[in-house]
Amino acid sequence: MDLLEIFKALSNKTRLQILKGLKDPAKHFPPQDEGDVNIVGVCVSSIQEGIGLSQSTVSDYLATLQRAGLVEARRIGQWTYYKRNEKAIKSLADMIGTEL
């Protein structure tokens, strides 16, 4: 776990907002056609609509969160769906509690 990479990813207000929104996606993002958002994840276009930024900016933010290990991506057809990596977030919380 690269703490510096994680903290860099979390240092942006919008990336933090995306990660918080993915904690309860049905509440923070518009409905989508492909399955349960808690299982499948949230489509980039739904995240874009919920955040109000361009798709390229949202995709860039999601890539940063993914590189940090905070979100997982799943491709279904031509669409990419994102959800939180709860195991990594729990590990981060534990590490902060014990090492910082």
mmCIF file of N, CA, C and O in Angstrom:
data_model
loop_
_atom_site.group_PDB
_atom_site.id
_atom_site.type_symbol
_atom_site.label_atom_id
_atom_site.label_comp_id
_atom_site.label_asym_id
_atom_site.label_seq_id
_atom_site.Cartn_x
_atom_site.Cartn_y
_atom_site.Cartn_z
ATOM 1 N N MET A 1 0.852 -1.175 0.000
ATOM 2 C CA MET A 1 0.000 0.000 0.000
ATOM 3 C C MET A 1 0.898 1.237 0.000
ATOM 4 O O MET A 1 1.690 1.436 0.916
ATOM 5 N N ASP A 2 0.776 2.053 -1.021
ATOM 6 C CA ASP A 2 1.587 3.262 -1.161
ATOM 7 C C ASP A 2 0.816 4.447 -0.573
ATOM 8 O O ASP A 2 -0.061 5.016 -1.220
ATOM 9 N N LEU A 3 1.141 4.788 0.681
ATOM 10 C CA LEU A 3 0.418 5.856 1.368
ATOM 11 C C LEU A 3 0.499 7.187 0.635
ATOM 12 O O LEU A 3 -0.488 7.922 0.579
ATOM 13 N N LEU A 4 1.647 7.500 0.085
ATOM 14 C CA LEU A 4 1.797 8.766 -0.620
ATOM 15 C C LEU A 4 0.848 8.832 -1.816
ATOM 16 O O LEU A 4 0.173 9.842 -2.033
ATOM 17 N N GLU A 5 0.764 7.753 -2.585
ATOM 18 C CA GLU A 5 -0.146 7.693 -3.742
ATOM 19 C C GLU A 5 -1.606 7.835 -3.288
ATOM 20 O O GLU A 5 -2.403 8.539 -3.900
ATOM 21 N N ILE A 6 -1.946 7.188 -2.187
ATOM 22 C CA ILE A 6 -3.313 7.263 -1.665
ATOM 23 C C ILE A 6 -3.641 8.680 -1.200
ATOM 24 O O ILE A 6 -4.684 9.232 -1.553
ATOM 25 N N PHE A 7 -2.739 9.284 -0.443
ATOM 26 C CA PHE A 7 -3.009 10.631 0.056
ATOM 27 C C PHE A 7 -3.042 11.657 -1.076
ATOM 28 O O PHE A 7 -3.815 12.610 -1.019
ATOM 29 N N LYS A 8 -2.237 11.458 -2.102
ATOM 30 C CA LYS A 8 -2.308 12.336 -3.277
ATOM 31 C C LYS A 8 -3.680 12.213 -3.935
ATOM 32 O O LYS A 8 -4.286 13.214 -4.324
ATOM 33 N N ALA A 9 -4.167 10.980 -4.066
ATOM 34 C CA ALA A 9 -5.477 10.757 -4.680
ATOM 35 C C ALA A 9 -6.588 11.408 -3.866
ATOM 36 O O ALA A 9 -7.537 11.968 -4.418
ATOM 37 N N LEU A 10 -6.458 11.376 -2.545
ATOM 38 C CA LEU A 10 -7.489 11.930 -1.667
ATOM 39 C C LEU A 10 -7.357 13.435 -1.456
ATOM 40 O O LEU A 10 -8.245 14.051 -0.875
ATOM 41 N N SER A 11 -6.276 14.020 -1.952
ATOM 42 C CA SER A 11 -6.044 15.449 -1.724
ATOM 43 C C SER A 11 -6.867 16.351 -2.639
ATOM 44 O O SER A 11 -6.868 17.564 -2.466
ATOM 45 N N ASN A 12 -7.574 15.768 -3.586
ATOM 46 C CA ASN A 12 -8.410 16.541 -4.499
ATOM 47 C C ASN A 12 -9.861 16.452 -4.025
ATOM 48 O O ASN A 12 -10.386 15.352 -3.808
ATOM 49 N N LYS A 13 -10.508 17.587 -3.873
ATOM 50 C CA LYS A 13 -11.877 17.645 -3.344
ATOM 51 C C LYS A 13 -12.852 16.800 -4.162
ATOM 52 O O LYS A 13 -13.691 16.084 -3.609
ATOM 53 N N THR A 14 -12.747 16.854 -5.483
ATOM 54 C CA THR A 14 -13.687 16.111 -6.331
ATOM 55 C C THR A 14 -13.434 14.614 -6.266
ATOM 56 O O THR A 14 -14.383 13.828 -6.221
ATOM 57 N N ARG A 15 -12.169 14.195 -6.248
ATOM 58 C CA ARG A 15 -11.886 12.761 -6.120
ATOM 59 C C ARG A 15 -12.414 12.242 -4.789
ATOM 60 O O ARG A 15 -12.980 11.146 -4.718
ATOM 61 N N LEU A 16 -12.245 13.029 -3.740
ATOM 62 C CA LEU A 16 -12.782 12.653 -2.440
ATOM 63 C C LEU A 16 -14.310 12.566 -2.489
ATOM 64 O O LEU A 16 -14.914 11.638 -1.940
ATOM 65 N N GLN A 17 -14.937 13.501 -3.183
ATOM 66 C CA GLN A 17 -16.389 13.500 -3.348
ATOM 67 C C GLN A 17 -16.850 12.247 -4.097
ATOM 68 O O GLN A 17 -17.861 11.638 -3.738
ATOM 69 N N ILE A 18 -16.114 11.847 -5.132
ATOM 70 C CA ILE A 18 -16.459 10.634 -5.879
ATOM 71 C C ILE A 18 -16.376 9.421 -4.956
ATOM 72 O O ILE A 18 -17.284 8.586 -4.916
ATOM 73 N N LEU A 19 -15.283 9.315 -4.201
ATOM 74 C CA LEU A 19 -15.104 8.176 -3.309
ATOM 75 C C LEU A 19 -16.197 8.131 -2.247
ATOM 76 O O LEU A 19 -16.748 7.071 -1.948
ATOM 77 N N LYS A 20 -16.538 9.287 -1.695
ATOM 78 C CA LYS A 20 -17.632 9.347 -0.719
ATOM 79 C C LYS A 20 -18.957 8.954 -1.357
ATOM 80 O O LYS A 20 -19.754 8.228 -0.771
ATOM 81 N N GLY A 21 -19.197 9.437 -2.577
ATOM 82 C CA GLY A 21 -20.437 9.105 -3.278
ATOM 83 C C GLY A 21 -20.565 7.624 -3.566
ATOM 84 O O GLY A 21 -21.663 7.057 -3.517
ATOM 85 N N LEU A 22 -19.453 6.971 -3.862
ATOM 86 C CA LEU A 22 -19.478 5.540 -4.151
ATOM 87 C C LEU A 22 -19.754 4.696 -2.910
ATOM 88 O O LEU A 22 -20.051 3.511 -3.023
ATOM 89 N N LYS A 23 -19.696 5.308 -1.740
ATOM 90 C CA LYS A 23 -20.030 4.569 -0.511
ATOM 91 C C LYS A 23 -21.518 4.226 -0.489
ATOM 92 O O LYS A 23 -21.919 3.174 -0.009
ATOM 93 N N ASP A 24 -22.346 5.114 -1.006
ATOM 94 C CA ASP A 24 -23.794 4.885 -1.113
ATOM 95 C C ASP A 24 -24.226 5.364 -2.498
ATOM 96 O O ASP A 24 -24.846 6.420 -2.631
ATOM 97 N N PRO A 25 -23.878 4.601 -3.546
ATOM 98 C CA PRO A 25 -24.054 5.074 -4.913
ATOM 99 C C PRO A 25 -25.497 5.363 -5.324
ATOM 100 O O PRO A 25 -25.747 6.305 -6.068
ATOM 101 N N ALA A 26 -26.447 4.585 -4.831
ATOM 102 C CA ALA A 26 -27.843 4.813 -5.206
ATOM 103 C C ALA A 26 -28.332 6.180 -4.725
ATOM 104 O O ALA A 26 -29.199 6.788 -5.339
ATOM 105 N N LYS A 27 -27.762 6.660 -3.648
ATOM 106 C CA LYS A 27 -28.142 7.955 -3.078
ATOM 107 C C LYS A 27 -27.464 9.126 -3.796
ATOM 108 O O LYS A 27 -28.036 10.205 -3.889
ATOM 109 N N HIS A 28 -26.240 8.924 -4.313
ATOM 110 C CA HIS A 28 -25.451 10.034 -4.835
ATOM 111 C C HIS A 28 -25.357 10.130 -6.358
ATOM 112 O O HIS A 28 -24.899 11.148 -6.865
ATOM 113 N N PHE A 29 -25.738 9.067 -7.066
ATOM 114 C CA PHE A 29 -25.619 9.083 -8.516
ATOM 115 C C PHE A 29 -26.941 8.671 -9.154
ATOM 116 O O PHE A 29 -27.720 7.933 -8.560
ATOM 117 N N PRO A 30 -27.203 9.164 -10.387
ATOM 118 C CA PRO A 30 -28.461 8.830 -11.059
ATOM 119 C C PRO A 30 -28.564 7.333 -11.352
ATOM 120 O O PRO A 30 -27.538 6.645 -11.448
ATOM 121 N N PRO A 31 -29.794 6.833 -11.507
ATOM 122 C CA PRO A 31 -29.981 5.406 -11.806
ATOM 123 C C PRO A 31 -29.325 5.037 -13.141
ATOM 124 O O PRO A 31 -29.138 5.878 -14.010
ATOM 125 N N GLN A 32 -29.001 3.765 -13.281
ATOM 126 C CA GLN A 32 -28.414 3.271 -14.524
ATOM 127 C C GLN A 32 -29.092 1.965 -14.905
ATOM 128 O O GLN A 32 -29.755 1.343 -14.084
ATOM 129 N N ASP A 33 -28.895 1.563 -16.142
ATOM 130 C CA ASP A 33 -29.560 0.369 -16.663
ATOM 131 C C ASP A 33 -28.920 -0.942 -16.219
ATOM 132 O O ASP A 33 -29.586 -1.942 -16.081
ATOM 133 N N GLU A 34 -27.608 -0.947 -16.005
ATOM 134 C CA GLU A 34 -26.860 -2.187 -15.794
ATOM 135 C C GLU A 34 -26.780 -2.592 -14.333
ATOM 136 O O GLU A 34 -25.889 -2.177 -13.613
ATOM 137 N N GLY A 35 -27.712 -3.378 -13.869
ATOM 138 C CA GLY A 35 -27.624 -4.037 -12.575
ATOM 139 C C GLY A 35 -27.560 -3.148 -11.346
ATOM 140 O O GLY A 35 -27.638 -1.934 -11.413
ATOM 141 N N ASP A 36 -27.394 -3.804 -10.217
ATOM 142 C CA ASP A 36 -27.324 -3.169 -8.899
ATOM 143 C C ASP A 36 -25.998 -2.428 -8.755
ATOM 144 O O ASP A 36 -24.926 -3.034 -8.859
ATOM 145 N N VAL A 37 -26.060 -1.134 -8.483
ATOM 146 C CA VAL A 37 -24.840 -0.319 -8.374
ATOM 147 C C VAL A 37 -23.929 -0.785 -7.253
ATOM 148 O O VAL A 37 -22.729 -0.555 -7.301
ATOM 149 N N ASN A 38 -24.485 -1.439 -6.233
ATOM 150 C CA ASN A 38 -23.657 -1.920 -5.122
ATOM 151 C C ASN A 38 -22.864 -3.164 -5.511
ATOM 152 O O ASN A 38 -21.848 -3.455 -4.895
ATOM 153 N N ILE A 39 -23.312 -3.878 -6.527
ATOM 154 C CA ILE A 39 -22.622 -5.083 -6.982
ATOM 155 C C ILE A 39 -21.788 -4.793 -8.227
ATOM 156 O O ILE A 39 -20.598 -5.084 -8.274
ATOM 157 N N VAL A 40 -22.409 -4.207 -9.234
ATOM 158 C CA VAL A 40 -21.758 -3.942 -10.518
ATOM 159 C C VAL A 40 -20.827 -2.740 -10.428
ATOM 160 O O VAL A 40 -19.755 -2.724 -11.013
ATOM 161 N N GLY A 41 -21.249 -1.731 -9.697
ATOM 162 C CA GLY A 41 -20.538 -0.468 -9.645
ATOM 163 C C GLY A 41 -21.333 0.601 -10.376
ATOM 164 O O GLY A 41 -22.457 0.365 -10.820
ATOM 165 N N VAL A 42 -20.746 1.768 -10.517
ATOM 166 C CA VAL A 42 -21.419 2.909 -11.132
ATOM 167 C C VAL A 42 -20.713 3.245 -12.440
ATOM 168 O O VAL A 42 -19.490 3.349 -12.489
ATOM 169 N N CYS A 43 -21.498 3.423 -13.489
ATOM 170 C CA CYS A 43 -20.975 3.766 -14.801
ATOM 171 C C CYS A 43 -20.356 5.170 -14.770
ATOM 172 O O CYS A 43 -20.846 6.058 -14.069
ATOM 173 N N VAL A 44 -19.303 5.347 -15.543
ATOM 174 C CA VAL A 44 -18.622 6.646 -15.598
ATOM 175 C C VAL A 44 -19.615 7.760 -15.939
ATOM 176 O O VAL A 44 -19.566 8.841 -15.355
ATOM 177 N N SER A 45 -20.539 7.489 -16.865
ATOM 178 C CA SER A 45 -21.491 8.543 -17.262
ATOM 179 C C SER A 45 -22.406 8.934 -16.103
ATOM 180 O O SER A 45 -22.766 10.100 -15.969
ATOM 181 N N SER A 46 -22.767 7.991 -15.245
ATOM 182 C CA SER A 46 -23.589 8.321 -14.071
ATOM 183 C C SER A 46 -22.778 9.121 -13.053
ATOM 184 O O SER A 46 -23.290 10.048 -12.430
ATOM 185 N N ILE A 47 -21.504 8.760 -12.889
ATOM 186 C CA ILE A 47 -20.637 9.522 -11.985
ATOM 187 C C ILE A 47 -20.467 10.934 -12.526
ATOM 188 O O ILE A 47 -20.573 11.917 -11.786
ATOM 189 N N GLN A 48 -20.253 11.030 -13.836
ATOM 190 C CA GLN A 48 -20.097 12.341 -14.485
ATOM 191 C C GLN A 48 -21.335 13.202 -14.242
ATOM 192 O O GLN A 48 -21.219 14.364 -13.860
ATOM 193 N N GLU A 49 -22.497 12.619 -14.443
ATOM 194 C CA GLU A 49 -23.747 13.360 -14.247
ATOM 195 C C GLU A 49 -23.918 13.784 -12.788
ATOM 196 O O GLU A 49 -24.322 14.908 -12.496
ATOM 197 N N GLY A 50 -23.568 12.900 -11.866
ATOM 198 C CA GLY A 50 -23.693 13.205 -10.442
ATOM 199 C C GLY A 50 -22.708 14.261 -9.966
ATOM 200 O O GLY A 50 -23.017 15.058 -9.082
ATOM 201 N N ILE A 51 -21.518 14.293 -10.570
ATOM 202 C CA ILE A 51 -20.474 15.237 -10.162
ATOM 203 C C ILE A 51 -20.585 16.553 -10.929
ATOM 204 O O ILE A 51 -20.259 17.616 -10.420
ATOM 205 N N GLY A 52 -21.018 16.466 -12.191
ATOM 206 C CA GLY A 52 -21.185 17.683 -12.991
ATOM 207 C C GLY A 52 -19.930 18.154 -13.699
ATOM 208 O O GLY A 52 -19.772 19.343 -13.960
ATOM 209 N N LEU A 53 -19.016 17.226 -14.007
ATOM 210 C CA LEU A 53 -17.800 17.567 -14.744
ATOM 211 C C LEU A 53 -17.769 16.782 -16.054
ATOM 212 O O LEU A 53 -18.550 15.864 -16.253
ATOM 213 N N SER A 54 -16.825 17.125 -16.914
ATOM 214 C CA SER A 54 -16.718 16.437 -18.208
ATOM 215 C C SER A 54 -16.327 14.977 -17.990
ATOM 216 O O SER A 54 -15.710 14.621 -16.979
ATOM 217 N N GLN A 55 -16.661 14.153 -18.975
ATOM 218 C CA GLN A 55 -16.345 12.730 -18.866
ATOM 219 C C GLN A 55 -14.838 12.504 -18.801
ATOM 220 O O GLN A 55 -14.360 11.658 -18.046
ATOM 221 N N SER A 56 -14.068 13.281 -19.545
ATOM 222 C CA SER A 56 -12.616 13.092 -19.534
ATOM 223 C C SER A 56 -12.029 13.409 -18.154
ATOM 224 O O SER A 56 -11.141 12.705 -17.670
ATOM 225 N N THR A 57 -12.529 14.450 -17.516
ATOM 226 C CA THR A 57 -12.046 14.807 -16.174
ATOM 227 C C THR A 57 -12.424 13.731 -15.169
ATOM 228 O O THR A 57 -11.589 13.302 -14.363
ATOM 229 N N VAL A 58 -13.660 13.267 -15.221
ATOM 230 C CA VAL A 58 -14.114 12.219 -14.303
ATOM 231 C C VAL A 58 -13.314 10.942 -14.530
ATOM 232 O O VAL A 58 -12.881 10.292 -13.574
ATOM 233 N N SER A 59 -13.078 10.589 -15.790
ATOM 234 C CA SER A 59 -12.290 9.386 -16.094
ATOM 235 C C SER A 59 -10.872 9.508 -15.554
ATOM 236 O O SER A 59 -10.318 8.544 -15.019
ATOM 237 N N ASP A 60 -10.294 10.687 -15.672
ATOM 238 C CA ASP A 60 -8.949 10.925 -15.142
ATOM 239 C C ASP A 60 -8.945 10.785 -13.617
ATOM 240 O O ASP A 60 -8.046 10.152 -13.039
ATOM 241 N N TYR A 61 -9.932 11.345 -12.951
ATOM 242 C CA TYR A 61 -10.029 11.245 -11.497
ATOM 243 C C TYR A 61 -10.204 9.789 -11.065
ATOM 244 O O TYR A 61 -9.603 9.339 -10.090
ATOM 245 N N LEU A 62 -11.029 9.043 -11.788
ATOM 246 C CA LEU A 62 -11.251 7.638 -11.460
ATOM 247 C C LEU A 62 -9.972 6.820 -11.668
ATOM 248 O O LEU A 62 -9.676 5.920 -10.873
ATOM 249 N N ALA A 63 -9.219 7.134 -12.711
ATOM 250 C CA ALA A 63 -7.952 6.441 -12.955
ATOM 251 C C ALA A 63 -6.977 6.687 -11.797
ATOM 252 O O ALA A 63 -6.271 5.769 -11.365
ATOM 253 N N THR A 64 -6.951 7.902 -11.281
ATOM 254 C CA THR A 64 -6.089 8.225 -10.138
ATOM 255 C C THR A 64 -6.509 7.428 -8.909
ATOM 256 O O THR A 64 -5.664 6.862 -8.206
ATOM 257 N N LEU A 65 -7.808 7.365 -8.656
ATOM 258 C CA LEU A 65 -8.312 6.594 -7.521
ATOM 259 C C LEU A 65 -8.024 5.101 -7.702
ATOM 260 O O LEU A 65 -7.708 4.402 -6.736
ATOM 261 N N GLN A 66 -8.104 4.632 -8.935
ATOM 262 C CA GLN A 66 -7.828 3.220 -9.208
ATOM 263 C C GLN A 66 -6.337 2.908 -9.008
ATOM 264 O O GLN A 66 -5.986 1.894 -8.407
ATOM 265 N N ARG A 67 -5.459 3.771 -9.491
ATOM 266 C CA ARG A 67 -4.013 3.565 -9.296
ATOM 267 C C ARG A 67 -3.654 3.519 -7.812
ATOM 268 O O ARG A 67 -2.758 2.788 -7.393
ATOM 269 N N ALA A 68 -4.366 4.297 -7.020
ATOM 270 C CA ALA A 68 -4.139 4.313 -5.571
ATOM 271 C C ALA A 68 -4.751 3.092 -4.889
ATOM 272 O O ALA A 68 -4.515 2.866 -3.707
ATOM 273 N N GLY A 69 -5.543 2.323 -5.632
ATOM 274 C CA GLY A 69 -6.157 1.119 -5.087
ATOM 275 C C GLY A 69 -7.452 1.352 -4.338
ATOM 276 O O GLY A 69 -7.963 0.456 -3.678
ATOM 277 N N LEU A 70 -8.001 2.560 -4.443
ATOM 278 C CA LEU A 70 -9.204 2.904 -3.684
ATOM 279 C C LEU A 70 -10.504 2.523 -4.382
ATOM 280 O O LEU A 70 -11.549 2.419 -3.741
ATOM 281 N N VAL A 71 -10.460 2.365 -5.704
ATOM 282 C CA VAL A 71 -11.630 1.911 -6.457
ATOM 283 C C VAL A 71 -11.229 0.766 -7.373
ATOM 284 O O VAL A 71 -10.053 0.613 -7.727
ATOM 285 N N GLU A 72 -12.233 -0.021 -7.747
ATOM 286 C CA GLU A 72 -12.045 -1.127 -8.675
ATOM 287 C C GLU A 72 -12.888 -0.851 -9.910
ATOM 288 O O GLU A 72 -13.996 -0.314 -9.797
ATOM 289 N N ALA A 73 -12.364 -1.220 -11.067
ATOM 290 C CA ALA A 73 -13.080 -1.024 -12.322
ATOM 291 C C ALA A 73 -13.529 -2.366 -12.869
ATOM 292 O O ALA A 73 -12.847 -3.377 -12.717
ATOM 293 N N ARG A 74 -14.692 -2.338 -13.513
ATOM 294 C CA ARG A 74 -15.239 -3.542 -14.146
ATOM 295 C C ARG A 74 -15.795 -3.136 -15.500
ATOM 296 O O ARG A 74 -16.595 -2.203 -15.592
ATOM 297 N N ARG A 75 -15.357 -3.825 -16.525
ATOM 298 C CA ARG A 75 -15.800 -3.509 -17.879
ATOM 299 C C ARG A 75 -16.931 -4.457 -18.265
ATOM 300 O O ARG A 75 -16.803 -5.671 -18.137
ATOM 301 N N ILE A 76 -18.042 -3.883 -18.723
ATOM 302 C CA ILE A 76 -19.166 -4.662 -19.242
ATOM 303 C C ILE A 76 -19.505 -4.067 -20.599
ATOM 304 O O ILE A 76 -19.988 -2.926 -20.679
ATOM 305 N N GLY A 77 -19.213 -4.820 -21.658
ATOM 306 C CA GLY A 77 -19.405 -4.294 -23.008
ATOM 307 C C GLY A 77 -18.510 -3.090 -23.216
ATOM 308 O O GLY A 77 -17.313 -3.134 -22.952
ATOM 309 N N GLN A 78 -19.098 -1.998 -23.661
ATOM 310 C CA GLN A 78 -18.312 -0.783 -23.913
ATOM 311 C C GLN A 78 -18.247 0.149 -22.709
ATOM 312 O O GLN A 78 -17.617 1.190 -22.757
ATOM 313 N N TRP A 79 -18.871 -0.229 -21.607
ATOM 314 C CA TRP A 79 -18.948 0.646 -20.439
ATOM 315 C C TRP A 79 -18.034 0.164 -19.323
ATOM 316 O O TRP A 79 -17.811 -1.024 -19.145
ATOM 317 N N THR A 80 -17.543 1.111 -18.539
ATOM 318 C CA THR A 80 -16.721 0.790 -17.369
ATOM 319 C C THR A 80 -17.465 1.242 -16.118
ATOM 320 O O THR A 80 -17.986 2.356 -16.064
ATOM 321 N N TYR A 81 -17.504 0.358 -15.137
ATOM 322 C CA TYR A 81 -18.199 0.603 -13.878
ATOM 323 C C TYR A 81 -17.187 0.616 -12.737
ATOM 324 O O TYR A 81 -16.265 -0.187 -12.712
ATOM 325 N N TYR A 82 -17.391 1.511 -11.804
ATOM 326 C CA TYR A 82 -16.475 1.674 -10.691
ATOM 327 C C TYR A 82 -17.189 1.482 -9.373
ATOM 328 O O TYR A 82 -18.340 1.891 -9.207
ATOM 329 N N LYS A 83 -16.476 0.855 -8.435
ATOM 330 C CA LYS A 83 -16.964 0.773 -7.058
ATOM 331 C C LYS A 83 -15.773 0.852 -6.122
ATOM 332 O O LYS A 83 -14.623 0.670 -6.538
ATOM 333 N N ARG A 84 -16.060 1.155 -4.884
ATOM 334 C CA ARG A 84 -15.007 1.297 -3.885
ATOM 335 C C ARG A 84 -14.334 -0.043 -3.618
ATOM 336 O O ARG A 84 -14.979 -1.087 -3.649
ATOM 337 N N ASN A 85 -13.056 -0.003 -3.332
ATOM 338 C CA ASN A 85 -12.319 -1.174 -2.889
ATOM 339 C C ASN A 85 -12.352 -1.146 -1.366
ATOM 340 O O ASN A 85 -11.473 -0.566 -0.722
ATOM 341 N N GLU A 86 -13.386 -1.725 -0.808
ATOM 342 C CA GLU A 86 -13.614 -1.639 0.637
ATOM 343 C C GLU A 86 -12.480 -2.280 1.441
ATOM 344 O O GLU A 86 -12.136 -1.801 2.517
ATOM 345 N N LYS A 87 -11.891 -3.334 0.908
ATOM 346 C CA LYS A 87 -10.779 -3.995 1.606
ATOM 347 C C LYS A 87 -9.595 -3.034 1.732
ATOM 348 O O LYS A 87 -8.987 -2.916 2.804
ATOM 349 N N ALA A 88 -9.272 -2.333 0.660
ATOM 350 C CA ALA A 88 -8.149 -1.381 0.686
ATOM 351 C C ALA A 88 -8.452 -0.198 1.604
ATOM 352 O O ALA A 88 -7.567 0.274 2.331
ATOM 353 N N ILE A 89 -9.690 0.276 1.590
ATOM 354 C CA ILE A 89 -10.074 1.406 2.437
ATOM 355 C C ILE A 89 -10.003 0.999 3.914
ATOM 356 O O ILE A 89 -9.516 1.755 4.753
ATOM 357 N N LYS A 90 -10.427 -0.213 4.219
ATOM 358 C CA LYS A 90 -10.338 -0.726 5.594
ATOM 359 C C LYS A 90 -8.870 -0.848 6.012
ATOM 360 O O LYS A 90 -8.498 -0.467 7.125
ATOM 361 N N SER A 91 -8.031 -1.357 5.128
ATOM 362 C CA SER A 91 -6.601 -1.482 5.421
ATOM 363 C C SER A 91 -5.976 -0.121 5.680
ATOM 364 O O SER A 91 -5.144 0.036 6.576
ATOM 365 N N LEU A 92 -6.382 0.865 4.873
ATOM 366 C CA LEU A 92 -5.887 2.226 5.044
ATOM 367 C C LEU A 92 -6.283 2.771 6.414
ATOM 368 O O LEU A 92 -5.457 3.329 7.136
ATOM 369 N N ALA A 93 -7.543 2.584 6.775
ATOM 370 C CA ALA A 93 -8.025 3.060 8.075
ATOM 371 C C ALA A 93 -7.265 2.387 9.222
ATOM 372 O O ALA A 93 -6.865 3.042 10.187
ATOM 373 N N ASP A 94 -7.034 1.084 9.094
ATOM 374 C CA ASP A 94 -6.287 0.351 10.120
ATOM 375 C C ASP A 94 -4.858 0.874 10.222
ATOM 376 O O ASP A 94 -4.327 1.066 11.309
ATOM 377 N N MET A 95 -4.230 1.096 9.059
ATOM 378 C CA MET A 95 -2.855 1.567 9.026
ATOM 379 C C MET A 95 -2.738 2.958 9.656
ATOM 380 O O MET A 95 -1.809 3.229 10.423
ATOM 381 N N ILE A 96 -3.700 3.820 9.348
ATOM 382 C CA ILE A 96 -3.681 5.172 9.944
ATOM 383 C C ILE A 96 -3.826 5.064 11.457
ATOM 384 O O ILE A 96 -3.134 5.745 12.204
ATOM 385 N N GLY A 97 -4.708 4.173 11.900
ATOM 386 C CA GLY A 97 -4.935 4.004 13.328
ATOM 387 C C GLY A 97 -3.753 3.438 14.086
ATOM 388 O O GLY A 97 -3.555 3.739 15.264
ATOM 389 N N THR A 98 -2.937 2.641 13.428
ATOM 390 C CA THR A 98 -1.828 1.994 14.133
ATOM 391 C C THR A 98 -0.467 2.632 13.866
ATOM 392 O O THR A 98 0.405 2.582 14.728
ATOM 393 N N GLU A 99 -0.277 3.217 12.689
ATOM 394 C CA GLU A 99 1.057 3.692 12.320
ATOM 395 C C GLU A 99 1.221 5.197 12.280
ATOM 396 O O GLU A 99 2.359 5.695 12.287
ATOM 397 N N LEU A 100 0.151 5.949 12.193
ATOM 398 C CA LEU A 100 0.284 7.398 12.114
ATOM 399 C C LEU A 100 -0.164 8.069 13.403
ATOM 400 O O LEU A 100 -1.033 7.670 14.062
#
